[in-house]
mmCIF file of N, CA, C and O in Angstrom:
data_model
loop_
_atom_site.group_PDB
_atom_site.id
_atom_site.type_symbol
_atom_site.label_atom_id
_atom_site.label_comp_id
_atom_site.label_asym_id
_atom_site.label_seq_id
_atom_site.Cartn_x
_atom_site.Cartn_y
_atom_site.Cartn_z
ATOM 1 N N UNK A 142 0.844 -1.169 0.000
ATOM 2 C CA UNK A 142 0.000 0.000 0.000
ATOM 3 C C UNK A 142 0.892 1.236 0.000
ATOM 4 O O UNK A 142 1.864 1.405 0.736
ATOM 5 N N UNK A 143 0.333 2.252 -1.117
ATOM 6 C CA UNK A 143 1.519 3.444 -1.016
ATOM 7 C C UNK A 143 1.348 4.617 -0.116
ATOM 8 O O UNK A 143 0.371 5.252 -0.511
ATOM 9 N N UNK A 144 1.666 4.940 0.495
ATOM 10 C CA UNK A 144 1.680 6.441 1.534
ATOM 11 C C UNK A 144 0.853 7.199 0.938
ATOM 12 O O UNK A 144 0.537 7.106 -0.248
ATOM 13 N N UNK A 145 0.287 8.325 2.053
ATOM 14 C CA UNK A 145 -0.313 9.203 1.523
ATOM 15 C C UNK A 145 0.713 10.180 0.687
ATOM 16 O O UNK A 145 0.178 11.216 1.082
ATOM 17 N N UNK A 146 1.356 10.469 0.171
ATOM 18 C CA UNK A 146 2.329 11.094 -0.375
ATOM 19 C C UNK A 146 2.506 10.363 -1.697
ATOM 20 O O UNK A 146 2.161 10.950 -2.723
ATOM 21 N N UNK A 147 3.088 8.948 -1.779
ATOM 22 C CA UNK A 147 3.008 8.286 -2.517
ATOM 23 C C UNK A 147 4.719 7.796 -2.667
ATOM 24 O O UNK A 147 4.971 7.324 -3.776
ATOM 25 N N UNK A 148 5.901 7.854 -1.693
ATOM 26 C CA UNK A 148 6.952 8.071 -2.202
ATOM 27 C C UNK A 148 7.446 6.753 -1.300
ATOM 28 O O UNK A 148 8.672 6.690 -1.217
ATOM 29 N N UNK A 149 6.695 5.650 -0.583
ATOM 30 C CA UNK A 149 6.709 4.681 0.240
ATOM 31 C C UNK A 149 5.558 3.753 -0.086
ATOM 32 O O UNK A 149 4.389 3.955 0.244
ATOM 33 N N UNK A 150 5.983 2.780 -0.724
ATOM 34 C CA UNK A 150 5.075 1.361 -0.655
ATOM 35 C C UNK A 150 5.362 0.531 0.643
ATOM 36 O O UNK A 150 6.490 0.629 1.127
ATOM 37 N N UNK A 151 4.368 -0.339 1.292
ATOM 38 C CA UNK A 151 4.253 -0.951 2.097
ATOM 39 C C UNK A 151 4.282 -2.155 1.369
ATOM 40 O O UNK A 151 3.921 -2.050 0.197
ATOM 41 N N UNK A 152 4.711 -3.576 1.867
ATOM 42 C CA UNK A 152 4.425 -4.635 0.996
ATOM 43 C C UNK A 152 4.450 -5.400 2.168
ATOM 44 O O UNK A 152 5.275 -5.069 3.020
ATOM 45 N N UNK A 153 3.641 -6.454 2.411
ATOM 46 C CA UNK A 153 3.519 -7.674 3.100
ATOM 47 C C UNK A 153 3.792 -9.359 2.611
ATOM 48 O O UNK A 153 2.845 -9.866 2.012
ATOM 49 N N UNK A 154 4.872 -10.128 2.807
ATOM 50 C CA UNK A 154 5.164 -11.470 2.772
ATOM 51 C C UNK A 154 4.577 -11.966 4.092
ATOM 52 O O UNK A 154 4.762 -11.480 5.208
ATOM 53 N N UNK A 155 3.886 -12.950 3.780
ATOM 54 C CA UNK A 155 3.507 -13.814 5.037
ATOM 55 C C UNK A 155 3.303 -12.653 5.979
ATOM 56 O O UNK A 155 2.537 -11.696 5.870
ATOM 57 N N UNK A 156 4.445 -13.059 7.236
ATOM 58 C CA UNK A 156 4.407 -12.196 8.427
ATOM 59 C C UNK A 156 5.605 -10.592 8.683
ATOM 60 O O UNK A 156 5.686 -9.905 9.702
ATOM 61 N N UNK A 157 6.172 -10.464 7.713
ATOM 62 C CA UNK A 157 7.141 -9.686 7.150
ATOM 63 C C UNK A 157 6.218 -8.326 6.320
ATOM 64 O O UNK A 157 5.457 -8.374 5.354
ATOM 65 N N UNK A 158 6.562 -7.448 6.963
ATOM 66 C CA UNK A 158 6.615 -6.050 6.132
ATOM 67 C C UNK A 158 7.681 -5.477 5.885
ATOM 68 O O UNK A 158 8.565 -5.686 6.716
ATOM 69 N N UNK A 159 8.011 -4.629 4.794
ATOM 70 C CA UNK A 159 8.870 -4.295 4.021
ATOM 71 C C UNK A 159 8.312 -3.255 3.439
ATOM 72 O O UNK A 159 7.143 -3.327 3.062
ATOM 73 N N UNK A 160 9.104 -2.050 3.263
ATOM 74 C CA UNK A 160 8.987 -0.678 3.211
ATOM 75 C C UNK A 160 10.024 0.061 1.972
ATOM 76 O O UNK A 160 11.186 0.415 2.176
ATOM 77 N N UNK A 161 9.277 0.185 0.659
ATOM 78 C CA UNK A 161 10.065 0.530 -0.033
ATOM 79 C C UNK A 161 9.966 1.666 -0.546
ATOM 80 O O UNK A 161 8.874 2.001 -1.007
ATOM 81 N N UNK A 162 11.107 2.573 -0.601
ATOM 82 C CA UNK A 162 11.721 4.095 -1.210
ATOM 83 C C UNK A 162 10.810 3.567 -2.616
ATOM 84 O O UNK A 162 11.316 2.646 -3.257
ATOM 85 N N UNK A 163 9.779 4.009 -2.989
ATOM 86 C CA UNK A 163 9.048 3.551 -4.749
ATOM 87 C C UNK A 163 9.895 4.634 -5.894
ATOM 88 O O UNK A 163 9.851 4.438 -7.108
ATOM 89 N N UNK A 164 10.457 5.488 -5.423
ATOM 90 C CA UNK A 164 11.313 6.486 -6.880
ATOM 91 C C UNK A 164 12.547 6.118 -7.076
ATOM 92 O O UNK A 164 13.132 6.321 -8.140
ATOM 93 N N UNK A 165 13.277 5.304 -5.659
ATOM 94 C CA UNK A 165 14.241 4.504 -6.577
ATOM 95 C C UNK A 165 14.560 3.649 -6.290
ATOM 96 O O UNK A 165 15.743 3.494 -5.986
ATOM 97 N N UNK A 166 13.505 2.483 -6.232
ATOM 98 C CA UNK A 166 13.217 1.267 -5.841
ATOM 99 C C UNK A 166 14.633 1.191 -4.833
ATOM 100 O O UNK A 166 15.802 0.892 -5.078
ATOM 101 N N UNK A 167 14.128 1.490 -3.957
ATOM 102 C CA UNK A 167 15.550 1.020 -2.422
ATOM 103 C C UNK A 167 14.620 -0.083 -1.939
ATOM 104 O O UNK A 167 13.489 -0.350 -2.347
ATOM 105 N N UNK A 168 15.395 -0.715 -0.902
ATOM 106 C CA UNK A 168 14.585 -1.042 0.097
ATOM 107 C C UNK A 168 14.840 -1.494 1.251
ATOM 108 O O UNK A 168 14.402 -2.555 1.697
ATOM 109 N N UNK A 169 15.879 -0.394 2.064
ATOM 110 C CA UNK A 169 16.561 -0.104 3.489
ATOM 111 C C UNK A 169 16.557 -0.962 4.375
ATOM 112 O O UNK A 169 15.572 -1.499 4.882
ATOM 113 N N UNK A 170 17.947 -1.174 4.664
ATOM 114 C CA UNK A 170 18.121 -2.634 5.829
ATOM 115 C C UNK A 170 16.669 -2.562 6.882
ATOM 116 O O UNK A 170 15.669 -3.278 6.921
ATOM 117 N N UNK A 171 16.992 -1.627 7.501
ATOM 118 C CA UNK A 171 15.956 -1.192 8.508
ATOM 119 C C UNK A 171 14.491 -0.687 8.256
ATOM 120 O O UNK A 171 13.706 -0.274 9.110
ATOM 121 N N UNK A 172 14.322 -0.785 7.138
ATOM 122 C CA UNK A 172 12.553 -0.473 7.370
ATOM 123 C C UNK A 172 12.051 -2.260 6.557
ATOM 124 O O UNK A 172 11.554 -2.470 5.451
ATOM 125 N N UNK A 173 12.332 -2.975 7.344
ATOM 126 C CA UNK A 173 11.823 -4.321 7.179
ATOM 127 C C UNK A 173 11.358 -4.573 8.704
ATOM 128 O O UNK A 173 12.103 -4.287 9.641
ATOM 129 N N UNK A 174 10.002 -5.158 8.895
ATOM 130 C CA UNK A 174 8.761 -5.081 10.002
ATOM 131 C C UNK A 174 8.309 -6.784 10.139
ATOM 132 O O UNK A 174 7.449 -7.423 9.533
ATOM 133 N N UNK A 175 9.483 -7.271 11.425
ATOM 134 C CA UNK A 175 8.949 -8.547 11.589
ATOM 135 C C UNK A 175 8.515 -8.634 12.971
ATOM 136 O O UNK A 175 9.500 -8.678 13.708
ATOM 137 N N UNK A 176 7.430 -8.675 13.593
ATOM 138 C CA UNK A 176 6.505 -9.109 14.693
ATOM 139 C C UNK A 176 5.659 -10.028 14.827
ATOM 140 O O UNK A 176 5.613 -10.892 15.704
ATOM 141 N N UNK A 177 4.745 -9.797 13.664
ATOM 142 C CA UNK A 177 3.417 -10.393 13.491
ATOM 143 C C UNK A 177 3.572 -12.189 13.826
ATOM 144 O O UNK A 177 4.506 -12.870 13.403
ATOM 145 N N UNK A 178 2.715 -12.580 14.459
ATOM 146 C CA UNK A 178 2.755 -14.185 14.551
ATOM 147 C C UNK A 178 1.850 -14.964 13.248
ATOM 148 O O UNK A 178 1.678 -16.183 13.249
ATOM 149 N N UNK A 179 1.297 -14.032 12.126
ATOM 150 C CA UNK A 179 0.982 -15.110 11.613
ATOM 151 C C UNK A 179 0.950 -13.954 10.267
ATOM 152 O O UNK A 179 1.634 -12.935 10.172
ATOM 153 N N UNK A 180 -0.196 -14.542 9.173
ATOM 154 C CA UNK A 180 0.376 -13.514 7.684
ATOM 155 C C UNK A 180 -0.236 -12.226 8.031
ATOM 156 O O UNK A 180 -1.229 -12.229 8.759
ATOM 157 N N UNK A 181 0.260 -11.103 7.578
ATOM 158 C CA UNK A 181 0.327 -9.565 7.580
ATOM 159 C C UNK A 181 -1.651 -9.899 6.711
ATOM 160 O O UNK A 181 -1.998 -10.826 5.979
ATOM 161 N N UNK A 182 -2.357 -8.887 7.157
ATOM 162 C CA UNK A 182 -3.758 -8.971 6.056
ATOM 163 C C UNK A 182 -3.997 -7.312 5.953
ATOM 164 O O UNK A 182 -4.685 -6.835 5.051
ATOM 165 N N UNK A 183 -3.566 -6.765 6.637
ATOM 166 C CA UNK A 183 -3.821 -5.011 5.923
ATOM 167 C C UNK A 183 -2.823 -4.371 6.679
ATOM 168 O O UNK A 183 -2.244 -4.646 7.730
ATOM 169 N N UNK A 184 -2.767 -3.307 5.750
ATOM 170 C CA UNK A 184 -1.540 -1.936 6.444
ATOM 171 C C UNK A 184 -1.951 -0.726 5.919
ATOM 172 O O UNK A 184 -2.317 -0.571 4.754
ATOM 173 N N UNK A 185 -1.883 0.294 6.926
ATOM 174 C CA UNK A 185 -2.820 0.966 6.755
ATOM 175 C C UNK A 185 -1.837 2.270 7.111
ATOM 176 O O UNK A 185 -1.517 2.421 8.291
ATOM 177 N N UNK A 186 -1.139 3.633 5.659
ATOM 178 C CA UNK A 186 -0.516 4.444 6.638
ATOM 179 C C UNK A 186 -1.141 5.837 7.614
ATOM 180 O O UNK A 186 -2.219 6.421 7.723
ATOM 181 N N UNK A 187 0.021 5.928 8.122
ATOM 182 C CA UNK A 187 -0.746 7.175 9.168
ATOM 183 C C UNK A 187 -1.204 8.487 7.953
ATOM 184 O O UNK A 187 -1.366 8.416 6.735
ATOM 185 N N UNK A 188 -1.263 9.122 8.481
ATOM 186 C CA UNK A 188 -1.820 10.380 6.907
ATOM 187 C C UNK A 188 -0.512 11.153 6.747
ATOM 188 O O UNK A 188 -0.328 11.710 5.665
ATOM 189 N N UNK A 189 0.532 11.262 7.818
ATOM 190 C CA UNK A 189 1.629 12.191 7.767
ATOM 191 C C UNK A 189 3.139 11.576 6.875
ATOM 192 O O UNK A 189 4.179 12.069 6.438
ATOM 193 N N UNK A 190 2.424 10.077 6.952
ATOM 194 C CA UNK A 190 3.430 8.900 6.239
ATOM 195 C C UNK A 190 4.706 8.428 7.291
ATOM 196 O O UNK A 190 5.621 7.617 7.144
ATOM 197 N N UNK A 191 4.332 9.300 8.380
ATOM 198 C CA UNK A 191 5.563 8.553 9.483
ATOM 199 C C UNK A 191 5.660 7.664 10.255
ATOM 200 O O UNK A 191 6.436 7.622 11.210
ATOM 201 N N UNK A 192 4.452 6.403 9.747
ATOM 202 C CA UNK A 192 4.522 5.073 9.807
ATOM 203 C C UNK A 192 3.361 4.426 9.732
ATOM 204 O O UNK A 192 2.796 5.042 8.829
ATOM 205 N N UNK A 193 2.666 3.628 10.068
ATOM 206 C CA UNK A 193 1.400 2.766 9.593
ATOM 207 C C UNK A 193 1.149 1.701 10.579
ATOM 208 O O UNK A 193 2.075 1.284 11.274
ATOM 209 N N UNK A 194 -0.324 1.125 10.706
ATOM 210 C CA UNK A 194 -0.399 0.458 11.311
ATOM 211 C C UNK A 194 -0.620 -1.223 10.679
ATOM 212 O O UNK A 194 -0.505 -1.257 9.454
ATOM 213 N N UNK A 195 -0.823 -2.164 11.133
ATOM 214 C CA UNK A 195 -1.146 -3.553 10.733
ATOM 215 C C UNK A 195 -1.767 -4.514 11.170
ATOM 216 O O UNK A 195 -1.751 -4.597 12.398
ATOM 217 N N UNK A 196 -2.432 -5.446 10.522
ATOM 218 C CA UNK A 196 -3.089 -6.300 11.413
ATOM 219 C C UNK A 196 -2.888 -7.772 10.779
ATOM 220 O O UNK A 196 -2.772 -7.962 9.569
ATOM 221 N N UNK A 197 -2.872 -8.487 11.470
ATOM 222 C CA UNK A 197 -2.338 -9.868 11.151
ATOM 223 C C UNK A 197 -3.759 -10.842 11.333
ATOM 224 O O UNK A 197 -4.767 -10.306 11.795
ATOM 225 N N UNK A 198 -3.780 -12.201 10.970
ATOM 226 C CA UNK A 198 -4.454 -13.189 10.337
ATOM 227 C C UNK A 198 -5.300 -13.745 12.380
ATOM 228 O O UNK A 198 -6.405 -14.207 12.664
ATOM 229 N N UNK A 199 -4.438 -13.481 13.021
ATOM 230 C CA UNK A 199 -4.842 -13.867 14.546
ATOM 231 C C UNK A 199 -5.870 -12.436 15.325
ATOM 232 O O UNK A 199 -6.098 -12.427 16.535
ATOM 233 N N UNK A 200 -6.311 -11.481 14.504
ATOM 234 C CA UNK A 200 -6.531 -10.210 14.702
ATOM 235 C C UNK A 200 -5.481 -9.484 15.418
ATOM 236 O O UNK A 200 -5.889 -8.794 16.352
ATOM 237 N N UNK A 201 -4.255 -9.482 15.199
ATOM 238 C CA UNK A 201 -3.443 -8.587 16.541
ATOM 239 C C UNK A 201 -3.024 -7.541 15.413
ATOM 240 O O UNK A 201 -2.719 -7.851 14.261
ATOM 241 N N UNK A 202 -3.073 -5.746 16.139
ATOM 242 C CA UNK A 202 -3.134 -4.652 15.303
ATOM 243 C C UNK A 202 -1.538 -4.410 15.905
ATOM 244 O O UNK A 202 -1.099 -4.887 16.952
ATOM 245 N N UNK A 203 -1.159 -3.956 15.404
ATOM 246 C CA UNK A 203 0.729 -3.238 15.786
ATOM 247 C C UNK A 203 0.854 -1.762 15.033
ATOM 248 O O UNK A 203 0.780 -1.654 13.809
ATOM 249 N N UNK A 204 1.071 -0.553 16.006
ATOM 250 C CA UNK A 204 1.208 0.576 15.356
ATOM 251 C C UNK A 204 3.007 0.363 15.108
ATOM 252 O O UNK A 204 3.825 -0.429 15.578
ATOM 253 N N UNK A 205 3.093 1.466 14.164
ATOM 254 C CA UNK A 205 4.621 1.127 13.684
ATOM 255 C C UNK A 205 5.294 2.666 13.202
ATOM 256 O O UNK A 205 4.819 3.248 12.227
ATOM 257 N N UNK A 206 6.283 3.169 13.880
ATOM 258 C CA UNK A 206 6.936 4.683 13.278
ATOM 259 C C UNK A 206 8.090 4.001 12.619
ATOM 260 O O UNK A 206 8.817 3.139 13.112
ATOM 261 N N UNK A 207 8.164 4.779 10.842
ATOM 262 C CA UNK A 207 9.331 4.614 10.200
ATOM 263 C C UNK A 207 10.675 4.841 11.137
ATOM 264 O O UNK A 207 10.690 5.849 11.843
ATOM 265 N N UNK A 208 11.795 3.944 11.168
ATOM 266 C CA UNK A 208 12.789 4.147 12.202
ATOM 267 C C UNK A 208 13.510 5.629 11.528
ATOM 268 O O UNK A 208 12.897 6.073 10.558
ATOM 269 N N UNK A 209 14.756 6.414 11.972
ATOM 270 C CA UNK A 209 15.161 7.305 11.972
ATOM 271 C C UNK A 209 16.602 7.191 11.446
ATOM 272 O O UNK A 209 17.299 6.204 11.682
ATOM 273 N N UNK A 210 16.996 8.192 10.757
ATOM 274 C CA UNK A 210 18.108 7.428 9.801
ATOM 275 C C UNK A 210 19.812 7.107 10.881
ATOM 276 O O UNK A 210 20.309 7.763 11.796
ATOM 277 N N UNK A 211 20.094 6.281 10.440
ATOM 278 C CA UNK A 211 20.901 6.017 11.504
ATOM 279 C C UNK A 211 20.665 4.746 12.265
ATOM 280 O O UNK A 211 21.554 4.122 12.847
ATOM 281 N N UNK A 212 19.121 4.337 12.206
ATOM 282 C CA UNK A 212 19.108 3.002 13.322
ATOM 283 C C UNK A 212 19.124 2.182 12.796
ATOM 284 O O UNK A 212 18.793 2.002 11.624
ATOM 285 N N UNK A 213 19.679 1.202 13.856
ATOM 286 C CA UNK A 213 20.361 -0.348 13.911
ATOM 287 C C UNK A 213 19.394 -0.715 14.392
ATOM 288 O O UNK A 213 18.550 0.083 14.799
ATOM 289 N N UNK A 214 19.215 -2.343 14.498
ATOM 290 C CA UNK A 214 18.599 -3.129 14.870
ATOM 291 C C UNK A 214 16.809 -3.492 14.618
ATOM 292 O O UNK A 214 16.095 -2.696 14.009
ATOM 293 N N UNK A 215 16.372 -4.571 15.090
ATOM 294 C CA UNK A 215 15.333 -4.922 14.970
ATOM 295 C C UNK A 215 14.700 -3.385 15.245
ATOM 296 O O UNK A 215 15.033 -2.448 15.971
ATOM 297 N N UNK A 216 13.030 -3.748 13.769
ATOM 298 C CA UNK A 216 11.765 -2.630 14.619
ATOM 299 C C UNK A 216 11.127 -3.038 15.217
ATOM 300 O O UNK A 216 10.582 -4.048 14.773
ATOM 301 N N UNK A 217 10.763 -2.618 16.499
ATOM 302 C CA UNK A 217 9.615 -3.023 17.585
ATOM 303 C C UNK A 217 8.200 -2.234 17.661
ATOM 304 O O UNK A 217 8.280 -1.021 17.860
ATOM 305 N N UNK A 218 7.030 -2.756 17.535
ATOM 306 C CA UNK A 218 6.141 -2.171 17.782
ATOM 307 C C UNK A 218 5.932 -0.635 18.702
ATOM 308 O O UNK A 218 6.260 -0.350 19.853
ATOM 309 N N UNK A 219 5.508 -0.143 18.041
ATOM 310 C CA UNK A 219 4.982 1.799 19.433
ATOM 311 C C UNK A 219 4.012 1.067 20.375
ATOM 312 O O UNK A 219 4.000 1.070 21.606
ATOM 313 N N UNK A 220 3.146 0.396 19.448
ATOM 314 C CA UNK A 220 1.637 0.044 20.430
ATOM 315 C C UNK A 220 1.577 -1.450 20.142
ATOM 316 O O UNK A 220 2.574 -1.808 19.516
ATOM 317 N N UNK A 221 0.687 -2.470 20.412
ATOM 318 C CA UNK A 221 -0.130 -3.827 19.954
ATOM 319 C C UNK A 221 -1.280 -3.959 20.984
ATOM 320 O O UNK A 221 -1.461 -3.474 22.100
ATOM 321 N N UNK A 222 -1.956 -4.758 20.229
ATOM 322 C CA UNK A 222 -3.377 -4.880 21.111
ATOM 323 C C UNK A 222 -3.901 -6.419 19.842
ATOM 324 O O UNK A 222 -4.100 -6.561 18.635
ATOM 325 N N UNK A 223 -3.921 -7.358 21.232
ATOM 326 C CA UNK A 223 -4.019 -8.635 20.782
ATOM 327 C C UNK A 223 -5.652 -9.268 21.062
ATOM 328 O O UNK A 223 -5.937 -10.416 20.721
#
């Protein structure tokens, strides 16, 4: 799903989200989104595009802020509600 802007696609594998730069096809160590326990079924972004939320196949929703340039490591959920 593309941002309100349009300059960020969201894409879902199974339980994997993945966040891609769409103008020049990147697709940044760190904006890859693994939590979910079962397949990703909608993503939905915020309106400002500074991150989106999701909901997975078990109903569990996970809010999510694009990380900040510079960060390492796994992304962890802002919010969830199972």
């Amino acid at each position: 799903k593309f941002t309100t802007f349009g300059h960020l696609l969201a894409l879902q594998q199974a339980n994997l989200i993945y966040v891609l730069r769409f103008f020049t096809v990147e697709l940044p160590e760190n904006y890859v989104f693994n939590w979910h326990s079962s397949n990703v079924k909608q993503i939905n972004w915020f309106d400002d595009d500074t991150g989106f939320a999701s909901c997975d196949g078990n109903s569990t929703i996970a809010l999510w802020l694009l990380p900040k340039a510079g960060h390492t490591g796994p992304n962890v959920p802002l919010w969830t509600y199972n």
